[in-house]
Tab-separated table of C-alpha atoms in Angstrom:
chain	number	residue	atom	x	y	z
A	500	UNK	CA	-10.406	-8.926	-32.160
A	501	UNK	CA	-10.402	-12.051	-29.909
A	502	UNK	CA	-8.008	-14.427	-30.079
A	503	UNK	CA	-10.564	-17.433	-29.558
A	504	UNK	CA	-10.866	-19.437	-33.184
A	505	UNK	CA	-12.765	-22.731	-33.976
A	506	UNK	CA	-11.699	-25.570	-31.899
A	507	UNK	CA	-10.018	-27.298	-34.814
A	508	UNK	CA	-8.231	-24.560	-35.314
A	509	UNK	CA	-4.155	-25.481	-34.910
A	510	UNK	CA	-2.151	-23.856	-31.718
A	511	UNK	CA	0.739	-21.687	-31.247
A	512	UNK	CA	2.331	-22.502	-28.221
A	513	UNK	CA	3.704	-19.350	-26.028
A	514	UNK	CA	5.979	-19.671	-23.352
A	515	UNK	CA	7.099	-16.339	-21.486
A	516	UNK	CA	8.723	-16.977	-17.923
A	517	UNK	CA	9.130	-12.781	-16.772
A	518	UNK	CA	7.042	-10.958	-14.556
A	519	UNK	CA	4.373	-8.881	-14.852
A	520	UNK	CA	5.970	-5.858	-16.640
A	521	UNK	CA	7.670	-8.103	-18.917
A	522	UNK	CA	5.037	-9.955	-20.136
A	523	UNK	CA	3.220	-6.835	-20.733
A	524	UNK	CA	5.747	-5.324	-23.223
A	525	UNK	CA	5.004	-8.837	-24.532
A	526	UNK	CA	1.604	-8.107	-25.630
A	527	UNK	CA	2.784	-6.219	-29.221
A	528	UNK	CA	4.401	-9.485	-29.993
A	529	UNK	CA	1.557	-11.533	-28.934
A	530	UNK	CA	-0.660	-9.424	-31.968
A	531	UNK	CA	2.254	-10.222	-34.594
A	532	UNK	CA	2.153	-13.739	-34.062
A	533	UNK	CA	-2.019	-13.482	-34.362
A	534	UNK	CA	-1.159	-11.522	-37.689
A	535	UNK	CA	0.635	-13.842	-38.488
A	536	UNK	CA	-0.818	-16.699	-38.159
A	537	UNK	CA	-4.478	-15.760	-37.796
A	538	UNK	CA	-5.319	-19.479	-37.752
A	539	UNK	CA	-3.710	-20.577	-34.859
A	540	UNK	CA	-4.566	-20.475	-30.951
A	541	UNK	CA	-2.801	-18.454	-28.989
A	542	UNK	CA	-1.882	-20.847	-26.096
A	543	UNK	CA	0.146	-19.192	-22.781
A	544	UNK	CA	2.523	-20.579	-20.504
A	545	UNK	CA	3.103	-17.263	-18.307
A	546	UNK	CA	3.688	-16.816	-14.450
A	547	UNK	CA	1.372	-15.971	-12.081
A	548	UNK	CA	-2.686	-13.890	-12.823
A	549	UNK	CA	-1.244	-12.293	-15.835
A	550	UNK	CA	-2.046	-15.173	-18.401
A	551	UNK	CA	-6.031	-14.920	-17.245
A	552	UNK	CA	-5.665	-11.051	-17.727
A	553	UNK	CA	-4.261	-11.624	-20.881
A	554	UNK	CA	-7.098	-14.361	-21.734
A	555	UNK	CA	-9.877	-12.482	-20.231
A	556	UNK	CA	-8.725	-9.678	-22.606
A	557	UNK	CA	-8.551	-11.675	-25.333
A	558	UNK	CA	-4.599	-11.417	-26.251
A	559	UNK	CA	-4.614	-15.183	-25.777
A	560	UNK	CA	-6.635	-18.058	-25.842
A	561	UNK	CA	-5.368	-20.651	-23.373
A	562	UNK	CA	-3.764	-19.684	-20.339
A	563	UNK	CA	-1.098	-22.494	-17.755
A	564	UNK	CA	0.634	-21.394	-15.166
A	565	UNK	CA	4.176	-21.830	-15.092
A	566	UNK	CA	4.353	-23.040	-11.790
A	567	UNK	CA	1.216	-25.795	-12.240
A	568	UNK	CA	2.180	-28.800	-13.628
A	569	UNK	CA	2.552	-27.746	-17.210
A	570	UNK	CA	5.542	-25.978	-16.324
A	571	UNK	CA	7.142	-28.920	-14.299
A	572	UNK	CA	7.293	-30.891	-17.563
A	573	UNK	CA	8.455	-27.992	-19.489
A	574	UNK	CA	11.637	-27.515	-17.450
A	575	UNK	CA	11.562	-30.483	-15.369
A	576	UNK	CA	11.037	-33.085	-17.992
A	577	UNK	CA	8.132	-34.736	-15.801
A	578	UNK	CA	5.634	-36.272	-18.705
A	579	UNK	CA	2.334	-35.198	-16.507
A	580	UNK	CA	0.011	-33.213	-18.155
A	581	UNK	CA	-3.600	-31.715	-17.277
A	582	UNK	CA	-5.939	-32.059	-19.533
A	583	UNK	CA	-6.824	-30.043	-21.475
A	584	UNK	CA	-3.013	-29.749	-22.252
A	585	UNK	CA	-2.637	-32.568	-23.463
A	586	UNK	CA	-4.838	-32.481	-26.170
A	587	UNK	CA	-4.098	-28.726	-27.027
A	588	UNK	CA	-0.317	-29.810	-27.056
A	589	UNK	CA	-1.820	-32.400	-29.487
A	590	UNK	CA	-2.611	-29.564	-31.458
A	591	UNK	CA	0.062	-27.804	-31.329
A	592	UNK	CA	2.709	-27.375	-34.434
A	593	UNK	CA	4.650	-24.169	-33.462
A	594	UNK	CA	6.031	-22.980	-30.504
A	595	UNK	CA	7.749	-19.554	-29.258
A	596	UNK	CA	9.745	-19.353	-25.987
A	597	UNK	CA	11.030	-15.772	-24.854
A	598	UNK	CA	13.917	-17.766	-23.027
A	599	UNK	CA	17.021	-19.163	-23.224
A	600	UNK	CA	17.709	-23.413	-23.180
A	601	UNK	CA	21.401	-24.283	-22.662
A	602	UNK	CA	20.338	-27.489	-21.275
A	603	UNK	CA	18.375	-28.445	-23.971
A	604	UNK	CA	15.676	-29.011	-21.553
A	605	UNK	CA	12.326	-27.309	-23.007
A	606	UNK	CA	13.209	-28.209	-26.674
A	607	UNK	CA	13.628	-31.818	-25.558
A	608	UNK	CA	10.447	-31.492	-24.181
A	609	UNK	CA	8.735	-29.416	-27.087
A	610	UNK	CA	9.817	-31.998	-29.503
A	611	UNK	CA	8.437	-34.993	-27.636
A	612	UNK	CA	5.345	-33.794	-27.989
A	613	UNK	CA	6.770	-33.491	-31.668
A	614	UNK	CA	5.922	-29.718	-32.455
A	615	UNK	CA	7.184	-28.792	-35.836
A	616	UNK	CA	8.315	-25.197	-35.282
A	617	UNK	CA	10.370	-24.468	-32.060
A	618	UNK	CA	11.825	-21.139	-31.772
A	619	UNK	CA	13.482	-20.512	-28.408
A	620	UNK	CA	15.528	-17.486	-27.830
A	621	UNK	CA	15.930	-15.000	-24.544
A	622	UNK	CA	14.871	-11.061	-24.982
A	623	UNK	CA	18.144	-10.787	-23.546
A	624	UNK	CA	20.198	-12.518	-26.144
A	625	UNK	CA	23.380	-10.177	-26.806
A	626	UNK	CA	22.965	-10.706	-30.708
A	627	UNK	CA	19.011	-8.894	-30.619
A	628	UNK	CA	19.143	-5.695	-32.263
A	629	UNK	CA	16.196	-4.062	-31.346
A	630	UNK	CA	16.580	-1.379	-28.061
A	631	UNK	CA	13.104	-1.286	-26.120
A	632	UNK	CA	12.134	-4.938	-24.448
A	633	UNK	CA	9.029	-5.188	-26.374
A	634	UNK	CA	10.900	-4.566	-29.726
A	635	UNK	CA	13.220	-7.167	-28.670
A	636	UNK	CA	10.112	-9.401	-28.305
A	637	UNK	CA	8.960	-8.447	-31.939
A	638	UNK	CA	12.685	-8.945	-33.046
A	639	UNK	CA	12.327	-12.899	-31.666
A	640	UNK	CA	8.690	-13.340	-34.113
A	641	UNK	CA	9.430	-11.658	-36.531
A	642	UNK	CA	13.111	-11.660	-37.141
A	643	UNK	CA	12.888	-7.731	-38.020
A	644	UNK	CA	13.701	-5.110	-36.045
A	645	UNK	CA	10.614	-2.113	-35.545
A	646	UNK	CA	10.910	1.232	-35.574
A	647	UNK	CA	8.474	1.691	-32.916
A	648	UNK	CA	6.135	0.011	-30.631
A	649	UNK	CA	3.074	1.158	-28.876
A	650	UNK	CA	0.255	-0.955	-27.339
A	651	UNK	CA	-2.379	0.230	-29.317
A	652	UNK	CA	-5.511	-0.054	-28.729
A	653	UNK	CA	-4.961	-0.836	-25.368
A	654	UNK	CA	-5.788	-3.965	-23.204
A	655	UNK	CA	-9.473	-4.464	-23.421
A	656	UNK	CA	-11.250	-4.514	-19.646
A	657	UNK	CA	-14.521	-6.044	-19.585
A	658	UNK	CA	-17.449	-3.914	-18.888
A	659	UNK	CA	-18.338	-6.215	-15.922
A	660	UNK	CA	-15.218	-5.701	-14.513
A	661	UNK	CA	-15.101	-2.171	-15.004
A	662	UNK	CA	-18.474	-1.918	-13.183
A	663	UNK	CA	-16.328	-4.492	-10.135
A	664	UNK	CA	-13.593	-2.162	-9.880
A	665	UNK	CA	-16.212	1.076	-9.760
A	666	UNK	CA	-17.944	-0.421	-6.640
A	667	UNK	CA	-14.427	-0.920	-4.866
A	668	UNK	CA	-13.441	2.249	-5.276
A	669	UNK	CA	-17.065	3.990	-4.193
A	670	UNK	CA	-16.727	1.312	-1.212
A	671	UNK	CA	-13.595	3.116	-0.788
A	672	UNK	CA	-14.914	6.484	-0.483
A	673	UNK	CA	-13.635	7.597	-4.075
A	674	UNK	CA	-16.909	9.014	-5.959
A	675	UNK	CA	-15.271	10.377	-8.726
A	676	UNK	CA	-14.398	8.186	-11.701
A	677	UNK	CA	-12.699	9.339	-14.947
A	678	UNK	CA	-11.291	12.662	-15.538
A	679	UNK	CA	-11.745	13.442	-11.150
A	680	UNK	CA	-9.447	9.940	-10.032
A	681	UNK	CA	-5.716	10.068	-9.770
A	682	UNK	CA	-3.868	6.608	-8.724
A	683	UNK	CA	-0.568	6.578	-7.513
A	684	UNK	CA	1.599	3.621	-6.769
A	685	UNK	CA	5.107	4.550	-4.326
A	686	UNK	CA	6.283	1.058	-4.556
A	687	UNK	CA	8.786	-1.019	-6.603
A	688	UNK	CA	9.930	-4.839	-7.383
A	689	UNK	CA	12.998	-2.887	-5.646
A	690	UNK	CA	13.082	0.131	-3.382
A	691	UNK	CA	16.380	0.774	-5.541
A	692	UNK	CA	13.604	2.095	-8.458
A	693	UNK	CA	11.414	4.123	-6.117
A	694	UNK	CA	10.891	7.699	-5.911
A	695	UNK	CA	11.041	10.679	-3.416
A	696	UNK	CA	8.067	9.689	-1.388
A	697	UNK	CA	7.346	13.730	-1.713
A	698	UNK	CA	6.745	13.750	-5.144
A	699	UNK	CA	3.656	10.997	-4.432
A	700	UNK	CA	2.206	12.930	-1.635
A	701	UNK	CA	2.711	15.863	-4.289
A	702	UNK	CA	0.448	14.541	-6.697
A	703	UNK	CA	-1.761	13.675	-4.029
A	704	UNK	CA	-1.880	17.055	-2.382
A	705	UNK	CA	-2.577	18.185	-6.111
A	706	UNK	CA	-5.483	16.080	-6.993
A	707	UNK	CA	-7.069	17.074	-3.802
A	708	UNK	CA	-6.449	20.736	-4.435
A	709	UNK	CA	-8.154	20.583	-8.019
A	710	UNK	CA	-11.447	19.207	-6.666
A	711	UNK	CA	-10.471	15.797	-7.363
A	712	UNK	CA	-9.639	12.326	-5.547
A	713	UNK	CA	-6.593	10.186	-5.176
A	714	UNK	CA	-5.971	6.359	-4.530
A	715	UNK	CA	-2.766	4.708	-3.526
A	716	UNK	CA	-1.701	1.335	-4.900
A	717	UNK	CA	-0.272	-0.821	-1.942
A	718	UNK	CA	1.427	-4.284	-3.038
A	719	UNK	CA	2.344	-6.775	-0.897
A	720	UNK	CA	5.762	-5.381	-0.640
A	721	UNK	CA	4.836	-1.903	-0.787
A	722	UNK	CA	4.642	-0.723	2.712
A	723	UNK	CA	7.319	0.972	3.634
A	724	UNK	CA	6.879	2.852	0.555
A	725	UNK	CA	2.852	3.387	1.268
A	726	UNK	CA	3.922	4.286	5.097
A	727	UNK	CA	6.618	6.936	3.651
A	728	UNK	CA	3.443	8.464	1.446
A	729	UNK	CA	1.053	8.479	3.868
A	730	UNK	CA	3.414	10.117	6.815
A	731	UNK	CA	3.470	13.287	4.691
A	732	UNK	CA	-0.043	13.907	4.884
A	733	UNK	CA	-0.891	14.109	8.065
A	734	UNK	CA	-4.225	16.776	7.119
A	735	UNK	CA	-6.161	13.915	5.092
A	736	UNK	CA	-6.286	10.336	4.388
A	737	UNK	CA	-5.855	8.999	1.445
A	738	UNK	CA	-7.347	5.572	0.304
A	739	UNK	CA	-5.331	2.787	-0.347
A	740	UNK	CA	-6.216	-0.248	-2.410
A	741	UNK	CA	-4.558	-3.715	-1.902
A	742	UNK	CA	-5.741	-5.564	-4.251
A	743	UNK	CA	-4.082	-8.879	-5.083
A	744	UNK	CA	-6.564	-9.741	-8.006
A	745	UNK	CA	-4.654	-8.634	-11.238
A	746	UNK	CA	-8.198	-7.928	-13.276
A	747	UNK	CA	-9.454	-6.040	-10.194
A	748	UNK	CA	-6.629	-4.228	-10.291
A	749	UNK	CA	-6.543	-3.673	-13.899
A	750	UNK	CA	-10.236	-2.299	-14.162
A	751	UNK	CA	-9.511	0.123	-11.284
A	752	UNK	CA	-6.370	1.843	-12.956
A	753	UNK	CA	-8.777	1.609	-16.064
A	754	UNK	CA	-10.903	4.543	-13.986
A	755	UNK	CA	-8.609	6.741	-13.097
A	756	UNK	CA	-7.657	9.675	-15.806
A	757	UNK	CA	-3.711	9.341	-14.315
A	758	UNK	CA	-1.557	7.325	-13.000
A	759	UNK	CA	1.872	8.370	-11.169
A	760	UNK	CA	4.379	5.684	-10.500
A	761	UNK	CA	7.987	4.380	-10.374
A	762	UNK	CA	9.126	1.306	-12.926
A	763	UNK	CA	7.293	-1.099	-11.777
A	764	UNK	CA	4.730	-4.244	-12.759
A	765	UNK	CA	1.410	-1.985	-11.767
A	766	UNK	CA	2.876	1.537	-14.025
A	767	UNK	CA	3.469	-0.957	-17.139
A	768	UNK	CA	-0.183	-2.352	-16.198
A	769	UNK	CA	-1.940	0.834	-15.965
A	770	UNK	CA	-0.339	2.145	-18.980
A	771	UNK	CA	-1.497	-1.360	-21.021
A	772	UNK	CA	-5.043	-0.346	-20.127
A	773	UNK	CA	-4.452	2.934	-21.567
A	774	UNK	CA	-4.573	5.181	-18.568
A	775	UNK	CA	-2.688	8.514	-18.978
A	776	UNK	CA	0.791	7.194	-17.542
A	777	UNK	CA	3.600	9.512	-15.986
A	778	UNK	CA	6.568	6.873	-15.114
A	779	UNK	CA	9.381	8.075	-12.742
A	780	UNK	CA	12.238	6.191	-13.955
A	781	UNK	CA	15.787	6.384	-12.043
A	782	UNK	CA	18.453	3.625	-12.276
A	783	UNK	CA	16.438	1.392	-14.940
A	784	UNK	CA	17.145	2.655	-18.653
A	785	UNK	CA	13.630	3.910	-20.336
A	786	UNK	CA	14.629	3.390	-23.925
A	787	UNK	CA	14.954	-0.301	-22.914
A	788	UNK	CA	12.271	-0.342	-20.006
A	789	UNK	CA	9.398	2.287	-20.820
A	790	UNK	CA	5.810	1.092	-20.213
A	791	UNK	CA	3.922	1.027	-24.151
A	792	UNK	CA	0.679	2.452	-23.879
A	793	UNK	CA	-1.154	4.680	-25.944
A	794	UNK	CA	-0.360	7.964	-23.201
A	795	UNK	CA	2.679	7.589	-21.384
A	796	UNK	CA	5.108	10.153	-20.078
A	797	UNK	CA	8.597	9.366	-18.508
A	798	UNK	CA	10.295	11.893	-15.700
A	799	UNK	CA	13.553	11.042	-14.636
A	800	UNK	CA	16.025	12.902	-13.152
A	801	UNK	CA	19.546	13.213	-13.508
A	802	UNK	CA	22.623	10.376	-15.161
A	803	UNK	CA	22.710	7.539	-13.843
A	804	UNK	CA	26.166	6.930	-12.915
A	805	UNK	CA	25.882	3.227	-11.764
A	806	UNK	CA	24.413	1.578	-14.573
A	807	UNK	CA	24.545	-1.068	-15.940
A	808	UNK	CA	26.099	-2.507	-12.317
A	809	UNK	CA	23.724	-2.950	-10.063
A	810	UNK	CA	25.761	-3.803	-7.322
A	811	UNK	CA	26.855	0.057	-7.740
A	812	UNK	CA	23.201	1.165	-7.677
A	813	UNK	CA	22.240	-1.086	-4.386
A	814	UNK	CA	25.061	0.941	-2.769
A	815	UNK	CA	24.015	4.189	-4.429
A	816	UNK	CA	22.899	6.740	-1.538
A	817	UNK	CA	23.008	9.963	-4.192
A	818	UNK	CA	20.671	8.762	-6.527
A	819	UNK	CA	20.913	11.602	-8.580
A	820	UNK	CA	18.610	9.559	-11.156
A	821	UNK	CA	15.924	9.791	-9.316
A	822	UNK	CA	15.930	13.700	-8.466
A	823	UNK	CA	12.772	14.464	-9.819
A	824	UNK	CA	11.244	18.203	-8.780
A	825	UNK	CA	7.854	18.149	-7.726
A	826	UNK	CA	7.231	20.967	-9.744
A	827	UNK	CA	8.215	19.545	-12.906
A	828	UNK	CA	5.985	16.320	-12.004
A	829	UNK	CA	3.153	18.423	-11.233
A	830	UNK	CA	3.302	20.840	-14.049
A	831	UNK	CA	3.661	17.477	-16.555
A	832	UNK	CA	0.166	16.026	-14.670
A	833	UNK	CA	-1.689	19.271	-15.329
A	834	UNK	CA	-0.422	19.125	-19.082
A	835	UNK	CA	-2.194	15.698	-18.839
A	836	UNK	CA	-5.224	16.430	-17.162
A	837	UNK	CA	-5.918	19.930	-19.054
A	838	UNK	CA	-7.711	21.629	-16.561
């Protein structure tokens, strides 16, 4: 179902200020407020690439990035507007922020553009009842707490794209698609989250052993982790994809029959595209922090002592959360793969 409608058609403003993972949990909520109100636009305000994903996909219909000039007179106040914002705003009778206000600030704004229906509230609000992220999202719509969420069916990659992110990876040197590609990805928003380097060169060392073909995710803060990976496999090379476009990277995880990878942005994206996921969790909670996809597995290793303080976890050199054996991890990706 796309979320494109008539032109006429009234808009439902969305404004979501979190990163990449957090947006993505987003998505179920995105699909209530199309339920429920199928006649509206879905219009965007989200950081970064992941609004056009989201467009592109059709979760949305309107994409702005926060930090254009549509988010300047959102939290800045500044009446300057792009068109075509100003006559979508002009359209516009309900709006949903996943954020707090205690300024005032964005519902000043919102209601000089005199939109009828302003909800505002933070995922993190202390009075939400809901557990996971993405319930807490639903919880903000809907005002009703879910039993369960899953992204399903998954996000939707174009077949144009798909056939993009096939010749990158056979430029690569990876000729198997599908059920012969593994994709890994070391690396973390914080090194705090990331894994034994081991159990990646594990996996690796697996896929290579059952006649298939790995490929590392590298991020632009990724290389220590990448390095770490990389050092333990000193027989082979693996390839390793840095790919800064978010639909690239999208379609490519869309190939690969697994994905291995810490909490992190690219694990909750390859799990939205419905990619068998195993996520190593360690000082982040997964009943609040779990990716949503259709096929997703969480590992983690022992109690986490330190949380919720992570001041304790920065200074954490145990990390008994994150002792994950590489045989467990290995016998959970053969469960995956079946063969």
């Amino acid at each position: 179902m796309r979320a494109k409608l008539a032109d006429a058609a009234n808009v439902l403003l969305v404004i979501h200020p979190g990163t990449l993972g957090d947006v993505l949990v987003a998505i179920p909520s995105l699909r209530v407020m199309r339920a429920k109100f199928p006649r509206h636009d879905l219009a965007l305000v989200a950081r970064g690439e992941v609004g056009d994903l989201l467009k592109q996909a059709g979760e949305v219909s309107q994409v702005c990035g926060l930090e254009g000039a549509f988010g300047s007179t959102l939290f800045g106040g500044e009446p300057i507007l792009p068109s075509p914002w100003r006559e979508w705003l002009g359209r516009c009778d309900r709006a949903i922020g996943f954020l707090s206000d205690p300024e005032g600030t964005v519902r000043a704004t919102l209601d000089r553009f005199a939109i009828a229906h302003v909800t505002l509230r933070s995922p993190f609000d202390g009075t939400l009842q809901a557990i996971h992220q993405s319930a807490r999202f639903i919880e903000i719509v809907d005002q009703a707490v879910p039993t369960k969420v899953r992204l399903v069916p998954p996000l939707q990659i174009s077949h144009n794209r798909r056939a993009e992110a096939g010749e990158i990876l056979r430029s690569m040197g990876v000729k198997l698609l599908g059920d012969g590609l593994v994709a890994v990805h070391p690396g973390s928003g914080s090194p705090h989250k990331c894994a034994d380097p081991r159990l990646y060169a594990g996996v690796i060392t697996w896929a290579w052993d059952r006649g298939g073909q790995a490929v590392m995710i590298e991020g632009p803060a990724d290389g220590e982790a990448v390095s770490a990976v990389t050092g333990l496999l000193s027989h082979r090379q693996v390839p390793i994809l840095k790919q800064d476009d978010l639909n690239v990277l999208a379609a490519v995880l869309a190939q690969a029959s697994l994905f291995v990878g810490n909490d992190s942005g690219v694990t909750h994206l390859a799990a939205s595209v419905g990619t068998s996921t195993v996520a190593l969790f360690g000082p982040t909670d997964p009943s609040r922090w779990a990716p949503i996809g259709p096929a997703v597995q969480v590992l983690q290793g022992g109690p986490c002592g330190c949380r919720p303080d992570w001041s304790r976890v920065r200074t954490c050199e145990a990390r008994p959360c994150l002792r994950i054996d590489v045989s467990t991890l290995l016998s959970l990706c053969q469960r995956i793969v079946g063969t």
